[in-house]
Amino acid sequence: MTHDEHQLAGAYLSRVIEGPSRPLQEHLAQGRSLEELAQAVKNREEWLGPELLRQTASRWDWDRAGEDLDEAERHGFRLLSAQSKEWPEEQFTVAFGYAATGLSSRPRTYREDAVRPHALWVKGQSLRTLTQQALAVVGTRALSAYGAEATRMIVRDMIQHQWTIVSGGALGADAVAHRCAVEAGAATIAVAACGPGVNYPAAHAELFRSIAERGALVSEYPPLLRPARHRFLTRNRLVAALSQGTVVVEAAWRSGALSTLTWAQAFGRVAMAVPGPVTSVASLGCHDKIRRGDAQLVTSGADIRSLLSTLGGLDVDQQYELQFAPDEVQRLSPAELKVFDALSEHKGTETEALASEAGLPLALTVHALMTLQQRGLCRREGITWRRIRHSGAAA
Amino acid sequence: MTHDEHQLAGAYLSRVIEGPSRPLQEHLAQGRSLEELAQAVKNREEWLGPELLRQTASRWDWDRAGEDLDEAERHGFRLLSAQSKEWPEEQFTVAFGYAATGLSSRPRTYREDAVRPHALWVKGQSLRTLTQQALAVVGTRALSAYGAEATRMIVRDMIQHQWTIVSGGALGADAVAHRCAVEAGAATIAVAACGPGVNYPAAHAELFRSIAERGALVSEYPPLLRPARHRFLTRNRLVAALSQGTVVVEAAWRSGALSTLTWAQAFGRVAMAVPGPVTSVASLGCHDKIRRGDAQLVTSGADIRSLLSTLGGLDVDQQYELQFAPDEVQRLSPAELKVFDALSEHKGTETEALASEAGLPLALTVHALMTLQQRGLCRREGITWRRIRHSGAAA
């Protein structure tokens, strides 16, 4: 099979530099292309700087980009770079942009790795579309019966409101969240800590197949790479970056699932935790995060949506200010606002055209239109929709 | 039976002015005595002011003070006023003093009633001693099995550390908290919303008897007065005022138990709530208070004690500052500090004398001495205790 230069460069760098690379991202930010950078790495060019040369020292001559692209394709995966239409640019701009401001007080390791992936291997639907309204649902592998019940309650509620569920594909909480979405025919994203072609855990092979149908499997790692401890941590960074908020449904003291919450904080995303019985140790990690103010206590999908709406991230006073604002438009969620902006006052537009204009999945567009109609901001005219003139709306 | 003038005046005013009276407290604060005020009410003297004359308009000529004192005595109750040695002056100074600063943002009804009682009817041990280390434990009457388990877990832990459990004597959470203390031979205070001689609920007659043995039954109301809705609210004010913190163990949305928490806030006390399963509605009220920042999330007695220690009420930075302070003495709880202050460097003192000097119950004094010894701040010498010279301690 033949592959273009850009694809080959991306696959080469994905193999040679595993996971996030701050110096590589700095070159990309300065306008260098993947092709240029791949060539420079192969030539050991000095302008790359000592850190990037060090990161590529052991593998720079290991060029199997063509084979990797073929191998990935055999497993149904394609390679995305920042140039791809499906690249979740919006989410990455918000998440890594916030991390770059240094506003977050997260520890050094989080800051060092808080850079974009240079390539993503994806199987399934468009990441850009799926992540327009996405919630990360994570938790312990040793999920209790209560934890499973709480997870299902929240996931069911969120998917009814067209939210994509992002998780890590692991046993326990991740699996319950993914399965709950899949069984309801909803979209869910599993971010793997291993490369395409590896099913980890093996018991989830069938689940991963179902996820890719309406949702997506995502990995930062080259084909057939095995999972490893450090890869779980950087994987969690993508789970948090690809969603507007992260909720931990159950986690014991110092559970690994809490690292996704820390990533969410590092990205300025909404960090949330579900409380549980204090008579068991299963929710200790959640309680600790809430107590320290590192996570907001949430008890339901409604709680979560209210935090993730336009009101999310504001303090109580600001929330009230918006809540009682005379302007209906100010109360719209980001997705609703996009659909509202796509509507015309002067002519009706078909739903598909609105979804395309707003860059949102069709189901979410319909959902947003229903809300806008309820609030008197648009009306249906046969198969089209038209904006209703609104005093507070921009011209 | 004969009673002195002060007792008769207190009993008269307790009957004529039920519950808290802001104008009466203002006169007391200006140095008027109960006797003087009782006489003035009987004479309808104008200097009392229109509000106090209005409050006493319907009952001023109903003087059955002698009979009330006799009736109370038949049920084992005695009358306390601010002049009594057993009066919990310290607690009231903190609680009502804070409320008077207007620092609390609590609603008007809470502020209006946020004044001391003018008389208390008590059966059992000294209120002043019992409330030196006291935690209010309250919750729903419809306690779930989980709520009962959480309540017992917390109460058992607190009484092991010599804390008195204060509650309202009601069904559900109150009863489980009181019973748990009584069964362990520990002190507990039940504040009633009815007068001495009324067992409410009737099913608790035996429980109330046991409570009075090592703890106390308390009421602001004259003998045989029946409970009424408004009396529950003012009763809750005393539950919060008599303890250094209030924890709600289980409460549904808008449960009446939450009013004690609001009182605790009005008094600048530590307000706490125990989380529970989000899959039931039983803990909704607790979760809501935590989410709004009106209560601190606590999961154990250790959590509660750390909030109620000298560190309580400080923000995280301040807590760390104290925690890592080089000075051991700065880390002592209020009770430990009292015992430390009562110790002499130059001679040993017996435990009973220390308890008396510190104004603490004997068991709590012993407990504090053990902690001080562990921290190298005192040592045992036969049957006496001596302070160990400490660089950070005041001379």
Short mmCIF file of C-alpha atoms in Angstrom, two decimals, chain A:
data_model
loop_
_atom_site.label_atom_id
_atom_site.label_comp_id
_atom_site.label_asym_id
_atom_site.label_seq_id
_atom_site.Cartn_x
_atom_site.Cartn_y
_atom_site.Cartn_z
CA MET A 1 0.00 0.00 0.00
CA THR A 2 1.23 3.53 -0.70
CA HIS A 3 0.97 6.32 1.87
CA ASP A 4 1.51 10.03 1.48
CA GLU A 5 4.48 11.85 2.98
CA HIS A 6 2.45 13.44 5.76
CA GLN A 7 1.06 10.08 6.90
CA LEU A 8 4.48 8.48 6.78
CA ALA A 9 6.00 11.33 8.79
CA GLY A 10 3.25 11.07 11.42
CA ALA A 11 3.60 7.29 11.72
CA TYR A 12 7.41 7.59 11.93
CA LEU A 13 7.24 10.18 14.72
CA SER A 14 4.54 8.20 16.55
CA ARG A 15 6.89 5.23 16.68
CA VAL A 16 10.13 7.12 17.36
CA ILE A 17 8.69 9.46 20.01
CA GLU A 18 6.17 7.58 22.13
CA GLY A 19 3.56 9.74 23.78
CA PRO A 20 3.77 13.46 24.43
CA SER A 21 6.90 15.42 23.53
CA ARG A 22 7.16 19.00 24.68
CA PRO A 23 10.12 19.93 22.39
CA LEU A 24 8.38 18.40 19.35
CA GLN A 25 5.23 20.40 20.13
CA GLU A 26 7.29 23.57 20.42
CA HIS A 27 8.65 23.05 16.90
CA LEU A 28 5.14 22.34 15.59
CA ALA A 29 3.86 25.50 17.29
CA GLN A 30 6.56 27.46 15.46
CA GLY A 31 5.11 26.31 12.14
CA ARG A 32 7.33 23.32 11.36
CA SER A 33 5.55 20.46 9.56
CA LEU A 34 5.59 16.80 10.60
CA GLU A 35 7.42 16.00 7.33
CA GLU A 36 10.14 18.56 8.06
CA LEU A 37 10.52 17.33 11.63
CA ALA A 38 10.59 13.65 10.67
CA GLN A 39 13.34 14.37 8.13
CA ALA A 40 15.34 16.39 10.67
CA VAL A 41 15.09 13.61 13.26
CA LYS A 42 16.34 11.09 10.70
CA ASN A 43 19.24 13.46 9.88
CA ARG A 44 19.94 14.17 13.57
CA GLU A 45 19.87 17.90 12.82
CA GLU A 46 21.11 20.09 15.61
CA TRP A 47 18.42 22.74 15.42
CA LEU A 48 16.02 20.17 16.90
CA GLY A 49 17.67 20.91 20.23
CA PRO A 50 19.29 18.57 22.78
CA GLU A 51 16.03 17.44 24.41
CA LEU A 52 14.37 16.27 21.21
CA LEU A 53 17.60 14.64 20.02
CA ARG A 54 17.79 12.83 23.36
CA GLN A 55 14.13 11.72 23.11
CA THR A 56 14.81 10.25 19.66
CA ALA A 57 18.32 8.94 20.32
CA SER A 58 17.46 5.26 20.70
CA ARG A 59 14.93 4.88 17.90
CA TRP A 60 15.56 7.51 15.21
CA ASP A 61 16.82 4.95 12.72
CA TRP A 62 13.87 2.65 13.30
CA ASP A 63 11.69 3.68 10.35
CA ARG A 64 8.79 1.32 9.86
CA ALA A 65 6.17 3.97 9.09
CA GLY A 66 4.79 2.17 6.02
CA GLU A 67 4.43 -1.13 7.88
CA ASP A 68 2.81 0.61 10.84
CA LEU A 69 0.23 2.32 8.64
CA ASP A 70 -0.53 -1.04 6.98
CA GLU A 71 -0.73 -2.84 10.32
CA ALA A 72 -3.06 -0.19 11.75
CA GLU A 73 -5.27 -0.40 8.69
CA ARG A 74 -5.55 -4.17 9.12
CA HIS A 75 -7.10 -3.46 12.52
CA GLY A 76 -9.37 -0.72 11.13
CA PHE A 77 -7.32 2.21 12.48
CA ARG A 78 -6.35 5.40 10.62
CA LEU A 79 -3.76 8.02 11.56
CA LEU A 80 -4.82 11.55 12.51
CA SER A 81 -2.61 14.61 12.79
CA ALA A 82 -3.44 18.22 13.59
CA GLN A 83 -4.09 18.70 9.85
CA SER A 84 -6.93 16.14 9.80
CA LYS A 85 -10.51 17.37 9.66
CA GLU A 86 -11.36 14.88 12.39
CA TRP A 87 -8.68 16.22 14.74
CA PRO A 88 -10.38 17.43 17.98
CA GLU A 89 -8.75 20.82 17.58
CA GLU A 90 -11.29 22.71 19.69
CA GLN A 91 -10.86 20.41 22.69
CA PHE A 92 -7.08 20.42 22.46
CA THR A 93 -6.95 24.21 22.12
CA VAL A 94 -8.95 24.62 25.32
CA ALA A 95 -7.21 21.89 27.32
CA PHE A 96 -3.56 22.34 26.34
CA GLY A 97 -4.02 26.08 25.93
CA TYR A 98 -5.13 26.31 29.56
CA ALA A 99 -2.28 24.08 30.73
CA ALA A 100 0.18 26.35 28.87
CA THR A 101 -1.01 29.43 30.78
CA GLY A 102 0.50 27.95 33.91
CA LEU A 103 -2.69 28.84 35.80
CA SER A 104 -2.97 25.30 37.05
CA SER A 105 -1.14 24.44 40.24
CA ARG A 106 -0.78 20.80 39.24
CA PRO A 107 2.48 18.97 39.94
CA ARG A 108 5.48 19.06 37.63
CA THR A 109 4.92 15.67 35.92
CA TYR A 110 1.50 16.78 34.84
CA ARG A 111 2.87 20.04 33.48
CA GLU A 112 5.72 18.39 31.59
CA ASP A 113 3.40 16.00 29.76
CA ALA A 114 0.60 18.54 29.34
CA VAL A 115 1.17 18.90 25.59
CA ARG A 116 -0.79 17.70 22.58
CA PRO A 117 -0.24 14.33 20.96
CA HIS A 118 1.59 14.62 17.63
CA ALA A 119 -0.41 11.77 16.14
CA LEU A 120 -3.50 9.76 17.08
CA TRP A 121 -4.55 6.34 15.81
CA VAL A 122 -8.32 6.15 15.57
CA LYS A 123 -10.91 3.51 14.72
CA GLY A 124 -14.54 4.55 14.40
CA GLN A 125 -16.28 7.89 14.02
CA SER A 126 -14.92 11.44 13.82
CA LEU A 127 -13.19 12.44 17.04
CA ARG A 128 -13.94 16.09 16.37
CA THR A 129 -17.67 15.44 16.13
CA LEU A 130 -17.83 12.97 19.01
CA THR A 131 -16.10 15.32 21.44
CA GLN A 132 -18.39 18.32 20.95
CA GLN A 133 -20.28 17.27 24.09
CA ALA A 134 -18.20 14.74 25.93
CA LEU A 135 -17.94 13.65 29.55
CA ALA A 136 -15.10 11.53 30.90
CA VAL A 137 -16.39 8.84 33.27
CA VAL A 138 -13.66 7.04 35.16
CA GLY A 139 -13.20 5.06 38.34
CA THR A 140 -11.71 2.09 40.08
CA ARG A 141 -11.14 -1.28 38.42
CA ALA A 142 -12.57 -2.86 41.60
CA LEU A 143 -15.99 -1.30 41.16
CA SER A 144 -18.53 -2.08 43.91
CA ALA A 145 -22.17 -2.92 43.20
CA TYR A 146 -22.99 0.60 44.39
CA GLY A 147 -20.34 2.11 42.11
CA ALA A 148 -21.74 0.21 39.13
CA GLU A 149 -25.26 1.41 39.91
CA ALA A 150 -24.13 5.02 40.28
CA THR A 151 -22.12 4.81 37.03
CA ARG A 152 -25.05 3.45 35.06
CA MET A 153 -27.42 6.03 36.51
CA ILE A 154 -25.14 8.88 35.43
CA VAL A 155 -24.19 7.46 32.02
CA ARG A 156 -27.83 6.73 31.10
CA ASP A 157 -28.80 10.25 31.96
CA MET A 158 -25.92 11.84 30.05
CA ILE A 159 -26.39 9.81 26.84
CA GLN A 160 -30.09 10.69 26.84
CA HIS A 161 -28.87 14.28 26.55
CA GLN A 162 -26.53 13.32 23.70
CA TRP A 163 -23.28 13.41 25.61
CA THR A 164 -20.43 11.19 24.45
CA ILE A 165 -18.89 9.09 27.24
CA VAL A 166 -15.08 9.06 27.23
CA SER A 167 -13.16 6.52 29.29
CA GLY A 168 -10.06 4.35 29.36
CA GLY A 169 -11.45 0.96 28.32
CA ALA A 170 -10.24 -0.62 31.56
CA LEU A 171 -12.00 -3.14 33.79
CA GLY A 172 -14.48 -1.90 36.38
CA ALA A 173 -15.83 1.62 36.10
CA ASP A 174 -14.53 2.22 32.55
CA ALA A 175 -16.14 -0.96 31.26
CA VAL A 176 -19.50 -0.28 32.94
CA ALA A 177 -19.55 3.24 31.48
CA HIS A 178 -18.64 2.10 27.94
CA ARG A 179 -21.06 -0.85 28.02
CA CYS A 180 -23.92 1.24 29.28
CA ALA A 181 -23.46 3.62 26.33
CA VAL A 182 -22.98 0.84 23.77
CA GLU A 183 -26.08 -1.03 24.93
CA ALA A 184 -28.13 2.13 24.50
CA GLY A 185 -26.74 2.65 21.00
CA ALA A 186 -24.91 5.79 22.13
CA ALA A 187 -21.43 7.05 21.30
CA THR A 188 -18.50 6.36 23.57
CA ILE A 189 -14.75 6.84 23.17
CA ALA A 190 -12.18 4.44 24.63
CA VAL A 191 -8.66 5.83 24.87
CA ALA A 192 -6.17 2.96 25.02
CA ALA A 193 -2.81 2.79 26.77
CA CYS A 194 -1.57 0.45 24.03
CA GLY A 195 -1.29 0.57 20.24
CA PRO A 196 -3.81 -0.49 17.56
CA GLY A 197 -4.09 -4.26 17.29
CA VAL A 198 -3.70 -4.87 21.01
CA ASN A 199 -6.85 -5.60 22.97
CA TYR A 200 -6.16 -4.69 26.56
CA PRO A 201 -7.68 -6.10 28.63
CA ALA A 202 -8.20 -9.08 26.31
CA ALA A 203 -11.66 -9.69 27.77
CA HIS A 204 -12.78 -6.41 26.21
CA ALA A 205 -12.09 -7.37 22.57
CA GLU A 206 -15.80 -7.62 21.79
CA LEU A 207 -16.60 -4.42 23.72
CA PHE A 208 -13.93 -2.52 21.76
CA ARG A 209 -15.45 -3.75 18.49
CA SER A 210 -18.88 -2.40 19.54
CA ILE A 211 -17.42 0.92 20.72
CA ALA A 212 -15.86 1.57 17.29
CA GLU A 213 -19.25 1.25 15.57
CA ARG A 214 -20.85 4.45 16.86
CA GLY A 215 -17.98 5.84 18.87
CA ALA A 216 -14.24 5.56 18.58
CA LEU A 217 -11.15 3.76 19.83
CA VAL A 218 -8.20 6.12 20.21
CA SER A 219 -4.51 5.61 20.89
CA GLU A 220 -1.45 7.80 20.91
CA TYR A 221 0.78 4.73 20.52
CA PRO A 222 1.99 2.93 17.38
CA PRO A 223 0.49 -0.42 16.32
CA LEU A 224 0.97 -3.44 18.57
CA LEU A 225 2.69 -1.47 21.35
CA ARG A 226 1.94 -3.12 24.71
CA PRO A 227 0.43 -1.17 27.60
CA ALA A 228 2.84 -0.03 30.33
CA ARG A 229 2.50 1.84 33.59
CA HIS A 230 3.62 5.25 32.31
CA ARG A 231 1.31 4.90 29.31
CA PHE A 232 -1.73 4.72 31.59
CA LEU A 233 -0.88 8.14 33.01
CA THR A 234 -0.44 9.83 29.62
CA ARG A 235 -3.53 8.00 28.35
CA ASN A 236 -5.49 9.56 31.22
CA ARG A 237 -4.33 12.96 29.96
CA LEU A 238 -6.16 12.31 26.66
CA VAL A 239 -9.30 11.10 28.44
CA ALA A 240 -9.42 14.42 30.31
CA ALA A 241 -8.45 16.53 27.28
CA LEU A 242 -11.09 15.00 25.00
CA SER A 243 -13.99 15.85 27.34
CA GLN A 244 -15.39 19.00 28.85
CA GLY A 245 -15.38 17.47 32.31
CA THR A 246 -14.25 14.39 34.19
CA VAL A 247 -16.30 12.58 36.81
CA VAL A 248 -14.84 9.91 39.09
CA VAL A 249 -17.67 7.54 39.97
CA GLU A 250 -15.81 5.50 42.58
CA ALA A 251 -12.19 5.54 43.70
CA ALA A 252 -10.47 4.38 46.85
CA TRP A 253 -7.69 6.31 48.54
CA ARG A 254 -4.95 7.13 45.99
CA SER A 255 -6.67 5.15 43.23
CA GLY A 256 -5.07 5.57 39.81
CA ALA A 257 -8.43 6.77 38.48
CA LEU A 258 -7.87 10.00 40.37
CA SER A 259 -5.05 10.96 38.00
CA THR A 260 -7.61 11.67 35.27
CA LEU A 261 -9.23 14.13 37.66
CA THR A 262 -5.89 15.83 38.22
CA TRP A 263 -5.45 16.08 34.44
CA ALA A 264 -8.91 17.64 34.16
CA GLN A 265 -7.81 20.28 36.68
CA ALA A 266 -4.57 20.84 34.80
CA PHE A 267 -6.67 21.51 31.69
CA GLY A 268 -9.12 23.86 33.38
CA ARG A 269 -11.87 21.28 32.80
CA VAL A 270 -14.62 20.59 35.32
CA ALA A 271 -13.41 18.00 37.85
CA MET A 272 -16.21 16.08 39.59
CA ALA A 273 -16.61 13.17 41.98
CA VAL A 274 -19.57 11.07 43.09
CA PRO A 275 -19.85 10.51 46.85
CA GLY A 276 -20.71 7.12 48.30
CA PRO A 277 -21.23 5.33 51.60
CA VAL A 278 -18.68 6.36 54.23
CA THR A 279 -19.04 2.89 55.74
CA SER A 280 -16.93 1.42 52.94
CA VAL A 281 -13.48 2.49 51.73
CA ALA A 282 -14.51 2.35 48.06
CA SER A 283 -15.32 6.07 47.77
CA LEU A 284 -12.53 7.41 50.00
CA GLY A 285 -10.65 8.88 47.04
CA CYS A 286 -13.78 10.69 45.82
CA HIS A 287 -14.51 12.06 49.29
CA ASP A 288 -10.95 13.21 49.71
CA LYS A 289 -10.99 15.11 46.40
CA ILE A 290 -14.31 16.77 47.30
CA ARG A 291 -13.06 17.70 50.77
CA ARG A 292 -9.90 19.28 49.37
CA GLY A 293 -11.90 21.26 46.85
CA ASP A 294 -10.23 19.39 43.99
CA ALA A 295 -13.55 17.99 42.76
CA GLN A 296 -17.12 19.17 42.78
CA LEU A 297 -19.61 16.85 44.43
CA VAL A 298 -22.13 15.56 41.86
CA THR A 299 -25.03 13.20 42.44
CA SER A 300 -26.69 13.00 39.03
CA GLY A 301 -26.46 13.75 35.33
CA ALA A 302 -28.44 16.93 35.95
CA ASP A 303 -25.76 18.09 38.42
CA ILE A 304 -23.06 17.35 35.88
CA ARG A 305 -24.80 19.10 33.00
CA SER A 306 -25.41 22.17 35.08
CA LEU A 307 -21.68 22.34 35.83
CA LEU A 308 -20.77 21.73 32.17
CA SER A 309 -23.23 24.24 30.74
CA THR A 310 -22.27 27.84 30.07
CA LEU A 311 -22.53 28.21 33.83
CA GLY A 312 -19.73 25.72 34.45
CA GLY A 313 -16.53 27.00 35.97
CA LEU A 314 -18.14 30.10 37.41
CA ASP A 315 -18.49 30.79 41.09
CA VAL A 316 -21.90 30.79 42.76
CA ASP A 317 -22.43 34.53 42.43
CA GLN A 318 -21.60 34.47 38.75
CA GLN A 319 -23.86 31.47 38.26
CA TYR A 320 -26.77 33.33 39.80
CA GLU A 321 -25.98 36.37 37.75
CA LEU A 322 -26.26 34.30 34.57
CA GLN A 323 -29.18 32.28 35.82
CA PHE A 324 -31.23 35.39 36.38
CA ALA A 325 -29.84 37.25 33.39
CA PRO A 326 -32.65 38.67 31.26
CA ASP A 327 -30.99 37.25 28.15
CA GLU A 328 -32.06 33.73 27.13
CA VAL A 329 -29.05 33.40 24.82
CA GLN A 330 -26.64 33.82 27.72
CA ARG A 331 -28.08 30.68 29.25
CA LEU A 332 -27.32 28.40 26.30
CA SER A 333 -24.79 25.60 26.49
CA PRO A 334 -21.86 25.79 24.04
CA ALA A 335 -23.57 23.29 21.69
CA GLU A 336 -26.89 25.12 21.83
CA LEU A 337 -25.12 28.38 21.09
CA LYS A 338 -23.45 26.87 18.00
CA VAL A 339 -26.79 25.68 16.64
CA PHE A 340 -28.37 29.05 17.49
CA ASP A 341 -25.59 30.82 15.58
CA ALA A 342 -26.11 28.49 12.60
CA LEU A 343 -29.82 29.41 12.37
CA SER A 344 -30.95 32.23 10.13
CA GLU A 345 -33.70 34.70 10.94
CA HIS A 346 -34.49 35.25 7.28
CA LYS A 347 -34.81 31.72 5.91
CA GLY A 348 -35.40 28.18 7.17
CA THR A 349 -32.44 25.76 7.23
CA GLU A 350 -32.61 21.96 7.16
CA THR A 351 -31.39 20.01 10.18
CA GLU A 352 -28.50 18.34 8.31
CA ALA A 353 -27.25 21.69 7.05
CA LEU A 354 -27.41 23.12 10.58
CA ALA A 355 -25.47 20.15 11.98
CA SER A 356 -22.82 20.65 9.32
CA GLU A 357 -22.65 24.42 9.89
CA ALA A 358 -22.47 23.97 13.68
CA GLY A 359 -20.00 21.09 13.36
CA LEU A 360 -22.11 18.94 15.65
CA PRO A 361 -23.47 15.38 15.38
CA LEU A 362 -27.01 15.23 13.98
CA ALA A 363 -28.57 13.82 17.16
CA LEU A 364 -27.03 16.56 19.29
CA THR A 365 -28.15 19.20 16.79
CA VAL A 366 -31.74 17.95 17.00
CA HIS A 367 -31.51 17.91 20.78
CA ALA A 368 -30.22 21.49 20.83
CA LEU A 369 -32.97 22.59 18.40
CA MET A 370 -35.61 21.15 20.72
CA THR A 371 -34.20 23.12 23.63
CA LEU A 372 -33.99 26.30 21.56
CA GLN A 373 -37.60 25.82 20.45
CA GLN A 374 -38.73 25.30 24.04
CA ARG A 375 -37.04 28.55 25.00
CA GLY A 376 -38.69 30.40 22.13
CA LEU A 377 -35.43 30.98 20.29
CA CYS A 378 -36.31 29.10 17.07
CA ARG A 379 -39.30 27.52 15.32
CA ARG A 380 -39.83 24.57 13.05
CA GLU A 381 -41.14 25.22 9.55
CA GLY A 382 -41.81 21.88 7.83
CA ILE A 383 -38.39 20.28 7.46
CA THR A 384 -36.47 23.48 8.22
CA TRP A 385 -35.72 25.60 11.28
CA ARG A 386 -35.67 29.36 11.60
CA ARG A 387 -34.29 31.63 14.32
CA ILE A 388 -36.79 33.78 16.20
CA ARG A 389 -35.72 37.40 16.58
CA HIS A 390 -34.34 37.84 20.08
CA SER A 391 -33.57 41.16 21.69
CA GLY A 392 -30.44 39.92 23.43
CA ALA A 393 -28.96 38.12 20.40
CA ALA A 394 -26.09 39.60 18.46
CA ALA A 395 -27.07 41.01 15.07
#
